[in-house]
Coordinates of C-alpha atoms in Angstrom, one line a residue:
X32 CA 73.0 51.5 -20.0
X33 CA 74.6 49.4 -22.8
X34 CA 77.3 52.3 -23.1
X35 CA 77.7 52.5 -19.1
X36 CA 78.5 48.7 -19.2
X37 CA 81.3 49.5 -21.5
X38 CA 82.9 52.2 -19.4
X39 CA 82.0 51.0 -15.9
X40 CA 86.4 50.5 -15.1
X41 CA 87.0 54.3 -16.3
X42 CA 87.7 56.2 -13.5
X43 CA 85.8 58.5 -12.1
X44 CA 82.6 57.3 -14.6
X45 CA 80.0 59.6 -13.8
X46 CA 76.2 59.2 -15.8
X47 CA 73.5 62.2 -15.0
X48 CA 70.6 60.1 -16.1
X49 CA 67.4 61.2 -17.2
X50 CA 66.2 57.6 -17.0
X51 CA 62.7 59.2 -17.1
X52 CA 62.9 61.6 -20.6
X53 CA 60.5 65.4 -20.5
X54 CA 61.6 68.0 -22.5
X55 CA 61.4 70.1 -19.6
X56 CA 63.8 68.0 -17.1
X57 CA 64.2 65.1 -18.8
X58 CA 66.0 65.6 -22.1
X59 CA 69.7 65.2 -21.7
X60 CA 72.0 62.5 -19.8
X61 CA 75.6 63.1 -19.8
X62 CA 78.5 60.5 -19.5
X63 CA 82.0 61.5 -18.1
X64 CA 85.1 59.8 -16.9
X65 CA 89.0 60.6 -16.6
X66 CA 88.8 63.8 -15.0
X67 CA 91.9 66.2 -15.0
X68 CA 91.4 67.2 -11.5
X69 CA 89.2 66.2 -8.2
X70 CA 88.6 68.1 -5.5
X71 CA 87.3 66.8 -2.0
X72 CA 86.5 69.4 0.6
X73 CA 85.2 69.8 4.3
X74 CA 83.7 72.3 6.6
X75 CA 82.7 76.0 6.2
X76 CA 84.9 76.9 3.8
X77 CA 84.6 73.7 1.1
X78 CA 82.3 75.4 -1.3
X79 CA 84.9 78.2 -1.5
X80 CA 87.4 75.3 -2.2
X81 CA 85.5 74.4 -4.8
X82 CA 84.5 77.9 -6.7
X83 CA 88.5 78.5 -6.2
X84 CA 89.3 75.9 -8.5
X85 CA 86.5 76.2 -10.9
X86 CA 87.4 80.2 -11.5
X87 CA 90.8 79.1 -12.5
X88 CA 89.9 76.8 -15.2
X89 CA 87.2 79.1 -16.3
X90 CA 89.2 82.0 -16.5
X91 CA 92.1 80.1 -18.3
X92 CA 89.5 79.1 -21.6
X93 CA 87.6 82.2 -21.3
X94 CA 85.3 82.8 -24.4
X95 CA 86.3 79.2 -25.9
X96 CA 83.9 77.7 -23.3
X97 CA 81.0 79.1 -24.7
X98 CA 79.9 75.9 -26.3
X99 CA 76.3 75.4 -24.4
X100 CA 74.3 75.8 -27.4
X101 CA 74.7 72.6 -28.3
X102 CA 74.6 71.0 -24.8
X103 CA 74.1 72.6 -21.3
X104 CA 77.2 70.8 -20.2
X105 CA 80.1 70.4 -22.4
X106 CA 82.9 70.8 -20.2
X107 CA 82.3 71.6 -15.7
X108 CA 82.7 70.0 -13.0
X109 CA 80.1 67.0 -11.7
X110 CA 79.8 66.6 -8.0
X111 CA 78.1 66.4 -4.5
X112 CA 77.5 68.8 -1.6
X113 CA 77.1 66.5 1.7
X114 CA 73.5 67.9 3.6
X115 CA 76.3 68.0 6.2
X116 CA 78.0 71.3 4.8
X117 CA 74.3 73.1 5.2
X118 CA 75.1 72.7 9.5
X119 CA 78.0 75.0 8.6
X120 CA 76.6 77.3 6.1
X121 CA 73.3 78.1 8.5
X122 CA 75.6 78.1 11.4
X123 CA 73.8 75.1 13.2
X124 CA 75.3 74.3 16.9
X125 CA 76.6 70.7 16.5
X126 CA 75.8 68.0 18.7
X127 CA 76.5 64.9 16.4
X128 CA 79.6 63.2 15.8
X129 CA 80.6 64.0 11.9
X130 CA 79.9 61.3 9.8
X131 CA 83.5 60.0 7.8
X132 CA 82.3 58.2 5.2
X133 CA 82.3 60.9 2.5
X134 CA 83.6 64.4 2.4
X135 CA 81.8 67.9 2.6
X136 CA 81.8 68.5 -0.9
X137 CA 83.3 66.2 -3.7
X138 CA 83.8 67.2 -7.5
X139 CA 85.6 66.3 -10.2
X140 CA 86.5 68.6 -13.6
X141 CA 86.1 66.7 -16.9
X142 CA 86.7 68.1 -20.3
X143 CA 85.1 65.8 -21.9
X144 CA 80.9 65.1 -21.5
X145 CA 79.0 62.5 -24.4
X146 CA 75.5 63.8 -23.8
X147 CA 72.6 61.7 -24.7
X148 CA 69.6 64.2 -26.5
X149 CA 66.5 62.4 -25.7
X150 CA 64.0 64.6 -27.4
X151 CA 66.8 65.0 -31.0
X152 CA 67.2 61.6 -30.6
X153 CA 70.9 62.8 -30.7
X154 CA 74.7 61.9 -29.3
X155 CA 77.6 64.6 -29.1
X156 CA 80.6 64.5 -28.0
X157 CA 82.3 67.4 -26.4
X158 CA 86.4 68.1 -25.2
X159 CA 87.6 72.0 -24.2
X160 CA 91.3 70.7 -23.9
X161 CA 91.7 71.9 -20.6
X162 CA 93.9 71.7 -18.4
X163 CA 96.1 72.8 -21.3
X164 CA 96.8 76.1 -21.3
X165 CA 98.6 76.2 -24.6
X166 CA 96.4 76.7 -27.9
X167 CA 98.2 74.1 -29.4
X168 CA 98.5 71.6 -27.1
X169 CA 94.8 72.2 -25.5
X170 CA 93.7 71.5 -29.1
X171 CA 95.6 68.3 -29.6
X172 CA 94.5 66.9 -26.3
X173 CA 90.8 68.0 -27.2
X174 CA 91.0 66.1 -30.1
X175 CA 93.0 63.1 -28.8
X176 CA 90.0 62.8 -26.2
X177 CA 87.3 62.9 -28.4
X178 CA 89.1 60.2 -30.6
X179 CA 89.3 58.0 -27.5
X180 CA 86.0 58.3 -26.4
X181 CA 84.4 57.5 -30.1
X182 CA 86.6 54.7 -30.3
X183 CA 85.2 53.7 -27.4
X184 CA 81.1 54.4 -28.4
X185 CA 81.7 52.5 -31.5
X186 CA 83.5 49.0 -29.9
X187 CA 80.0 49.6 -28.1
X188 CA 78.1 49.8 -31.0
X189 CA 79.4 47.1 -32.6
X190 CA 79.4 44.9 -30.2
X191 CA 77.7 42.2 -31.4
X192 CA 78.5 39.2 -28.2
X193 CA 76.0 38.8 -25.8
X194 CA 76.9 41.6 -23.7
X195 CA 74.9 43.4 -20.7
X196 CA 71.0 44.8 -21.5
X197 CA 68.6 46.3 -19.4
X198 CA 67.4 42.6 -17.9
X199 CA 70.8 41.1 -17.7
X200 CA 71.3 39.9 -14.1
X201 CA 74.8 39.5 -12.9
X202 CA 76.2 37.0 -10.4
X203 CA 77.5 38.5 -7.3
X204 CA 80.2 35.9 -6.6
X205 CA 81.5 32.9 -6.7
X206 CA 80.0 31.1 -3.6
X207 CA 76.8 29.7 -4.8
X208 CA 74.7 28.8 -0.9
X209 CA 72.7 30.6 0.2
X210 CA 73.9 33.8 2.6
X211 CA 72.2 35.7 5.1
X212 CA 72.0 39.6 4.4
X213 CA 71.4 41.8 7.5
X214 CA 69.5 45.0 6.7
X215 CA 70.2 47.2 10.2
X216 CA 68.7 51.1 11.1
X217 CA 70.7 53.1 13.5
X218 CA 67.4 54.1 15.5
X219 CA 64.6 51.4 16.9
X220 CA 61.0 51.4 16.2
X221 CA 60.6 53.1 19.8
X222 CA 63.3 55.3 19.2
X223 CA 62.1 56.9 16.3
X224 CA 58.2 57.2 17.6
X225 CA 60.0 59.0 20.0
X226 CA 61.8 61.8 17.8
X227 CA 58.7 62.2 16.1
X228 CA 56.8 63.1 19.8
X229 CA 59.4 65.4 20.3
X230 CA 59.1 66.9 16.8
X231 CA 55.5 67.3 17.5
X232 CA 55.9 69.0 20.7
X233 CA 58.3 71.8 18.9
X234 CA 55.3 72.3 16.5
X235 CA 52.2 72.5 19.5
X236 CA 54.9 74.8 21.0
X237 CA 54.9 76.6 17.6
X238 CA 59.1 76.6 17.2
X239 CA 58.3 74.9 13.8
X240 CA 55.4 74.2 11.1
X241 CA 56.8 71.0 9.6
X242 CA 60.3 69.2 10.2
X243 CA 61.5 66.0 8.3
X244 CA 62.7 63.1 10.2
X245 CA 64.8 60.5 8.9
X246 CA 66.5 57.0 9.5
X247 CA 69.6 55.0 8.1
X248 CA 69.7 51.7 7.2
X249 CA 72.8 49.7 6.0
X250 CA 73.0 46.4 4.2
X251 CA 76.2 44.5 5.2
X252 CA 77.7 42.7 2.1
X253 CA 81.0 41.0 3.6
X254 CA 83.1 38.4 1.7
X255 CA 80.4 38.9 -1.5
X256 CA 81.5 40.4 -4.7
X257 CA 78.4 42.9 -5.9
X258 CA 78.6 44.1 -9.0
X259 CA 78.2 48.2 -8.3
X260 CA 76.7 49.1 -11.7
X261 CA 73.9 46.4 -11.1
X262 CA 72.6 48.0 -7.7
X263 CA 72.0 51.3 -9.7
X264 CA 70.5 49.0 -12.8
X265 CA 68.0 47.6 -10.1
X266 CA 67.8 51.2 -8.4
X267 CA 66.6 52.5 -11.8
X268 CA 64.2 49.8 -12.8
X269 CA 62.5 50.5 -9.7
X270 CA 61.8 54.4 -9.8
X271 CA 62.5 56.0 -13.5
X272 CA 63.7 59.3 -12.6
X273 CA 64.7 63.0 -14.4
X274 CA 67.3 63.9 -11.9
X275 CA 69.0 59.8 -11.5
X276 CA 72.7 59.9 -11.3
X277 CA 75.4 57.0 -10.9
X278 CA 78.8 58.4 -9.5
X279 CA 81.9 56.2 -8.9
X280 CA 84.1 58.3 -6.4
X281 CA 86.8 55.9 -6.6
X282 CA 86.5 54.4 -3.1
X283 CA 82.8 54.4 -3.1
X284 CA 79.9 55.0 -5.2
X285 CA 77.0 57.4 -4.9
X286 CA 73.8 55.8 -7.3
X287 CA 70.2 57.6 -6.9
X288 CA 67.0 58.0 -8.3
X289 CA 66.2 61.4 -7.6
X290 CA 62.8 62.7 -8.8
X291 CA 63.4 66.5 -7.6
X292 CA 65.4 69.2 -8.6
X293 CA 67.0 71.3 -6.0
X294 CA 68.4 74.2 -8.2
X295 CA 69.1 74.8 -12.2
X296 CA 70.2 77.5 -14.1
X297 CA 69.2 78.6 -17.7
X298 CA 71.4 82.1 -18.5
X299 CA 70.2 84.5 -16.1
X300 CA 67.0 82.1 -14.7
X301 CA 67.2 80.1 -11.6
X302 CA 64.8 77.7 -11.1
X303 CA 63.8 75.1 -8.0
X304 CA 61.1 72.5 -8.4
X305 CA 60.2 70.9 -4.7
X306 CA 58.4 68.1 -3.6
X307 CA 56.0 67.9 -0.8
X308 CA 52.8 65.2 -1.2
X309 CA 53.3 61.5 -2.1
X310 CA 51.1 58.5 -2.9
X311 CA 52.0 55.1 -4.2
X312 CA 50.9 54.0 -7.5
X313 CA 48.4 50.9 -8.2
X314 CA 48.3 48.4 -11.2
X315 CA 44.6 48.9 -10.8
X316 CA 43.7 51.2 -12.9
X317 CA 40.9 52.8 -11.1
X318 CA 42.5 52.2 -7.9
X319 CA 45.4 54.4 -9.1
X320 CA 43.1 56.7 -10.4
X321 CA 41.5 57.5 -6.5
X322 CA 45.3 57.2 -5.2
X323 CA 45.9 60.6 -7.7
X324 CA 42.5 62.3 -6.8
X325 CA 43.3 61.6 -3.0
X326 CA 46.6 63.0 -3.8
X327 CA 45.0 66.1 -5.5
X328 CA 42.4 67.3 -3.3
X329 CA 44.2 65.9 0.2
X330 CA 44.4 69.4 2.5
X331 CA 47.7 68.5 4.4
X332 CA 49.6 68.2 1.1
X333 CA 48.3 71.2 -0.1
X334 CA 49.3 73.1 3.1
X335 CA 53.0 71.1 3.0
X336 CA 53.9 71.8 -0.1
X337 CA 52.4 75.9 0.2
X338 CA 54.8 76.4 3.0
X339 CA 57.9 74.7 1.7
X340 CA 57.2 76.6 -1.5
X341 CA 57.4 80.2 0.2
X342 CA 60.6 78.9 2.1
X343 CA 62.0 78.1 -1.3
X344 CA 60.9 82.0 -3.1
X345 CA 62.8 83.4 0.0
X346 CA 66.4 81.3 -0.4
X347 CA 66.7 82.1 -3.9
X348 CA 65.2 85.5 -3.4
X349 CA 68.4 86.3 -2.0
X350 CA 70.2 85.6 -5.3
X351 CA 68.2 86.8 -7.8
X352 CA 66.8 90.8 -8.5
X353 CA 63.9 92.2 -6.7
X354 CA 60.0 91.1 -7.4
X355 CA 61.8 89.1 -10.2
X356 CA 60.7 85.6 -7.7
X357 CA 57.7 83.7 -8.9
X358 CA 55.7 80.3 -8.6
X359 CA 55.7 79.4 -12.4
X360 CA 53.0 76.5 -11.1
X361 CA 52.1 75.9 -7.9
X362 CA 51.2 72.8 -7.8
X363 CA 51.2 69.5 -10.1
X364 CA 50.7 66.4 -9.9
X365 CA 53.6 64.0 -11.5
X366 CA 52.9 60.3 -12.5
X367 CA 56.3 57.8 -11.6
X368 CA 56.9 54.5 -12.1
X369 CA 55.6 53.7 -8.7
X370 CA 54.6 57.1 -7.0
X371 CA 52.4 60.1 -7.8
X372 CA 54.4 63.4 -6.3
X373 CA 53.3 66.7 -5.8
X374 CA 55.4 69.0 -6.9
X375 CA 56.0 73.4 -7.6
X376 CA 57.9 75.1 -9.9
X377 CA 59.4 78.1 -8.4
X378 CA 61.7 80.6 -11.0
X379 CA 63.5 84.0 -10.5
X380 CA 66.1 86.3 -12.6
X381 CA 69.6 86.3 -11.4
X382 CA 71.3 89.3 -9.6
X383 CA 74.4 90.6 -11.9
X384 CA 77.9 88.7 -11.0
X385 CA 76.0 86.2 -8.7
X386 CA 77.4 82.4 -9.5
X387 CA 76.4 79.2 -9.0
X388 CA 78.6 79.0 -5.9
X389 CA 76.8 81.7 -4.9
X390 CA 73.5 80.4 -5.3
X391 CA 74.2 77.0 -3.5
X392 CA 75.4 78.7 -0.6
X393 CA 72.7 81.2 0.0
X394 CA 70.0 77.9 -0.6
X395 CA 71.9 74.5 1.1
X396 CA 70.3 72.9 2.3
X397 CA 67.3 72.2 0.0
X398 CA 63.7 73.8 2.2
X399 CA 62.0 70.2 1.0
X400 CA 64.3 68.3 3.3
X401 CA 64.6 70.0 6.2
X402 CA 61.7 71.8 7.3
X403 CA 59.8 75.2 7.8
X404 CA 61.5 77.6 9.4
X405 CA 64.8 76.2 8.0
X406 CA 67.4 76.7 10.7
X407 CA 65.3 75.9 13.4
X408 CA 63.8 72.7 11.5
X409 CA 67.6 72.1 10.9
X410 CA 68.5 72.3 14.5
X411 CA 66.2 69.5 15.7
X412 CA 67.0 67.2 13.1
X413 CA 70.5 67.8 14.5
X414 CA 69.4 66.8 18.2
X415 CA 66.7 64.5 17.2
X416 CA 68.5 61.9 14.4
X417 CA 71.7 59.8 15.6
X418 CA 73.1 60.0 12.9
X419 CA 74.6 62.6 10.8
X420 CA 73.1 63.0 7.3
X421 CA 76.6 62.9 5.1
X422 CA 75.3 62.5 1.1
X423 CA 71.6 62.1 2.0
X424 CA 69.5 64.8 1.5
X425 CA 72.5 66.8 -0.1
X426 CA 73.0 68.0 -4.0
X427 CA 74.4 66.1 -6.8
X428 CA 75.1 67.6 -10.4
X429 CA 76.6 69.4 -12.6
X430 CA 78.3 73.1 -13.1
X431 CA 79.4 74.0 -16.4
X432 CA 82.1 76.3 -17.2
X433 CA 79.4 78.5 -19.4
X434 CA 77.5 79.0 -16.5
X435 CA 74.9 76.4 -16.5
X436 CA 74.0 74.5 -13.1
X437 CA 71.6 71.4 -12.2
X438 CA 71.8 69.8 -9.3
X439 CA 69.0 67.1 -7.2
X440 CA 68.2 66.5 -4.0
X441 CA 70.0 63.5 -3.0
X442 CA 66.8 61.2 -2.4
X443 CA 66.3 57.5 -3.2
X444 CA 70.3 56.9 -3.0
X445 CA 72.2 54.3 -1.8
X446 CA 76.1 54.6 -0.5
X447 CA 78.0 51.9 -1.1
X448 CA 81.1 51.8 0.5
X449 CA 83.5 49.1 2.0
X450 CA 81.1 47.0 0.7
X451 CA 78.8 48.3 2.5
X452 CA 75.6 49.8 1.5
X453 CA 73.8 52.8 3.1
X454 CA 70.4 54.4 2.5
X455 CA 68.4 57.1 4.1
X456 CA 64.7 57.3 4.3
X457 CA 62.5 60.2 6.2
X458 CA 59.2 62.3 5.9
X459 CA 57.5 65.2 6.9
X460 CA 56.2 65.7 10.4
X461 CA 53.4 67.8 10.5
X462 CA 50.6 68.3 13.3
X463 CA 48.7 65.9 12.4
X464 CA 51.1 63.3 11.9
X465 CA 51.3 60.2 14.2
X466 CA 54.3 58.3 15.4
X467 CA 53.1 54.9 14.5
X468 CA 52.3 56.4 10.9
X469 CA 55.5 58.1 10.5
X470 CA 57.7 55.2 11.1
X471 CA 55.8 52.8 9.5
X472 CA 56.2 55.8 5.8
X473 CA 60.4 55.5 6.4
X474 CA 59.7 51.3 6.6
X475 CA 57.5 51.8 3.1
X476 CA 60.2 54.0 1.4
X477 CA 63.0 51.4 3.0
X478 CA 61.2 48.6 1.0
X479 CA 61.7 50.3 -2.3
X480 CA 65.0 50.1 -2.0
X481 CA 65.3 47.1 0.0
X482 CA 63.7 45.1 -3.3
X483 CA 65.7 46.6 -5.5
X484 CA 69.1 45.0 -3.3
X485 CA 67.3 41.5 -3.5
X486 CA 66.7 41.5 -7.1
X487 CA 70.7 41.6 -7.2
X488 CA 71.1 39.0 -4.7
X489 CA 67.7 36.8 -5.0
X490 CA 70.0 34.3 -7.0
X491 CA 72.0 33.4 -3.9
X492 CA 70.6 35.3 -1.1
X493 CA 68.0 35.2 1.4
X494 CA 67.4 38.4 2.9
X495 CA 66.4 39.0 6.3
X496 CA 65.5 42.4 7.6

């Protein structure tokens, strides 16, 4: 984070950050800023945008690319895909007003990525000279960017002032009283209980198995100065994550601490890891231990997480060859910081000339997030939520111009915008599930967050929700 601190004013600072380090999804973070081209997109058409713009730079280095055995990303673009753009993409019949506060699809090119080995215990520093088309003069700007950016690591390194560390805790202005912060949903308690009924009535009626519900809340922070890098420093203390991601968008920020992986690609294998099954952790020790086993033998997870799993084989079925879809695990039980999550781990071989544009379109939305069936699970969320989606629930990452892709599920994320800050929070509705219950999960998942905003503001705050 020490390195962050340092480049938090470059524009367009990005940070992919395996906060939580595995060899398997865990063992590189990448760092980029500067980019030589953004892109914002909207409607049916803005993944097209996007792959447009992506061929032409990909075309114009060619073989030179090729750089991705020494790091999955050395040059690409790093970006979001709104849930929103999934309405368009499964043709959904719209009934909400679109949400303006970010686009459809948002990415920027870089070409240059520092990428952090966790398991080497390694840094490298990586430029393709694009958008140069010249040999020459794509060499001497590779070169002039990785001088800039080393310069820039080792004023960091040596750096010997009291400068920012993972406890440091920043003042958020300069008026010292105490302020009121408002945390406000755009749905009542009664309002809610009552989208889950109806939810429940689709599935008695058998139009669905399972659809997720969610709700928005937004923290007001008028006439206050936040420090945006601290909200995702006290995001990230609260919920170590493989798949957390800080993104400054220029006129907002995107800052999550995603634990799932929507969609990667390694060559020709595409992989998708969802989650379906949660419990929160104890600091008793044999308390958390029953929290794990209830996790593990509990029936309605099990079932959950079987059927999302199947939706999952049959989106990137469409993508990859024949009988080549399989669940590498079925089912495993990961230990966070503060949750235990039940997760699969389903992998298939790529179709010939399919792309990662490709494989986004025929899977957006992610299965974990919607429902079973998809497009009808989709369509109620559409009538049954006030409020469109936008970033939450969508896909954040990274496409490399050798042909690697990760992206998350955009879960545990705040918005911050206009000084405003907006975070989503739903869960599964199943036949068994109960209204009370189900609105009483979103307030439990709310309060994660909702601590992590008062540990920036506890020094002058008091917050009321």
């Amino acid at each position: 984070m020490r390195l962050i601190e340092v480049l938090k004013n470059e524009p367009h600072l990005f940070f992919l950050d395996s906060s939580m380090h595995e060899p398997s999804r865990g063992r590189y973070s990448f760092i980029g800023f500067d980019p030589f081209k953004v892109v914002e997109s909207n409607g049916k058409n803005a993944v097209d945008e996007i792959a447009k713009e992506f061929k032409v730079f990909k075309e114009l280095k060619g073989d030179s690319l090729q750089l991705n055995e020494i790091t999955p990303l050395s040059c690409g673009v790093v970006g979001f895909v709104s849930y929103d753009y999934g309405l368009y993409q499964e043709k959904i019949k719209l009934s909400l007003t679109p949400q303006d506060l970010v686009p459809d699809c948002y990415f920027c090119f870089y070409d240059a990525i520092i990428t952090i080995d966790h398991f080497t215990q390694q840094l490298h520093i990586t430029s393709c000279g694009l958008p140069q088309k010249d040999e020459a003069l794509c060499s001497k700007r590779a070169q002039s960017r990785l001088k800039d950016i080393e310069t820039k690591i080792s004023a960091c390194l040596n750096d010997s002032e009291d400068s920012s560390s993972e406890d440091t805790v920043y003042g958020i202005g300069a008026d010292k009283t105490d302020q009121k912060i408002f945390l406000k949903g755009d749905i009542t308690k009664e309002q809610y209980e009552k989208a889950v009924e109806k939810a429940l009535d689709h599935i008695e009626k058998g139009d669905i198995y399972q659809v997720n519900l969610s709700q928005r809340f937004m923290l007001d922070l008028e006439g206050i100065d936040v420090e945006k890098l601290e909200l995702y420093r006290q995001l990230r203390k609260t919920s170590l994550s493989p798949f957390s991601a800080y993104f400054d968008c220029g006129d907002y920020q995107v800052m999550s601490t995603s634990p799932e992986r929507f969609l990667q690609t390694d060559g020709n294998v595409l992989q998708s890891r969802p989650m379906k099954g949660t419990r929160p952790r104890s600091e008793n020790e044999e308390a958390d231990r029953e929290l794990k086993k209830e996790l593990e033998q509990s029936e309605k997870d099990k079932a959950e997480l079987l059927m999302i799993t199947d939706l999952l084989r049959n989106d990137i079925g469409k993508v990859c060859e024949y009988g080549s879809v399989h669940v590498k695990e079925m089912r495993t039980i990961e230990a966070y910081k503060t949750v235990y999550q039940a997760t699969s781990t389903v992998e298939g071989k790529l179709k010939a000339d399919i792309d990662s544009f490709d494989i986004i379109k025929a899977c957006f939305p992610g299965g974990s997030i919607t429902g079973c069936p998809k497009i009808r699970s989709m369509e109620i969320i559409e009538d049954l939520e006030p409020t469109r989606r936008g970033i939450y629930t969508g896909a954040l990452g990274y496409i490399s111009f050798s042909g690697n892709m990760d992206l998350n599920i955009l879960i545990r994320t705040l918005l911050l915008k206009d000084n405003i800050v907006y975070f989503q929070v739903g869960g599964g509705i199943v036949a068994d599930s109960t209204p009370e219950g189900e609105y009483e999960e979103t307030l439990v998942k709310a309060k994660a967050i909702k601590d992590s905003l008062e540990n920036v503001c506890r020094q002058h705050k008091e917050v009321v929700s």
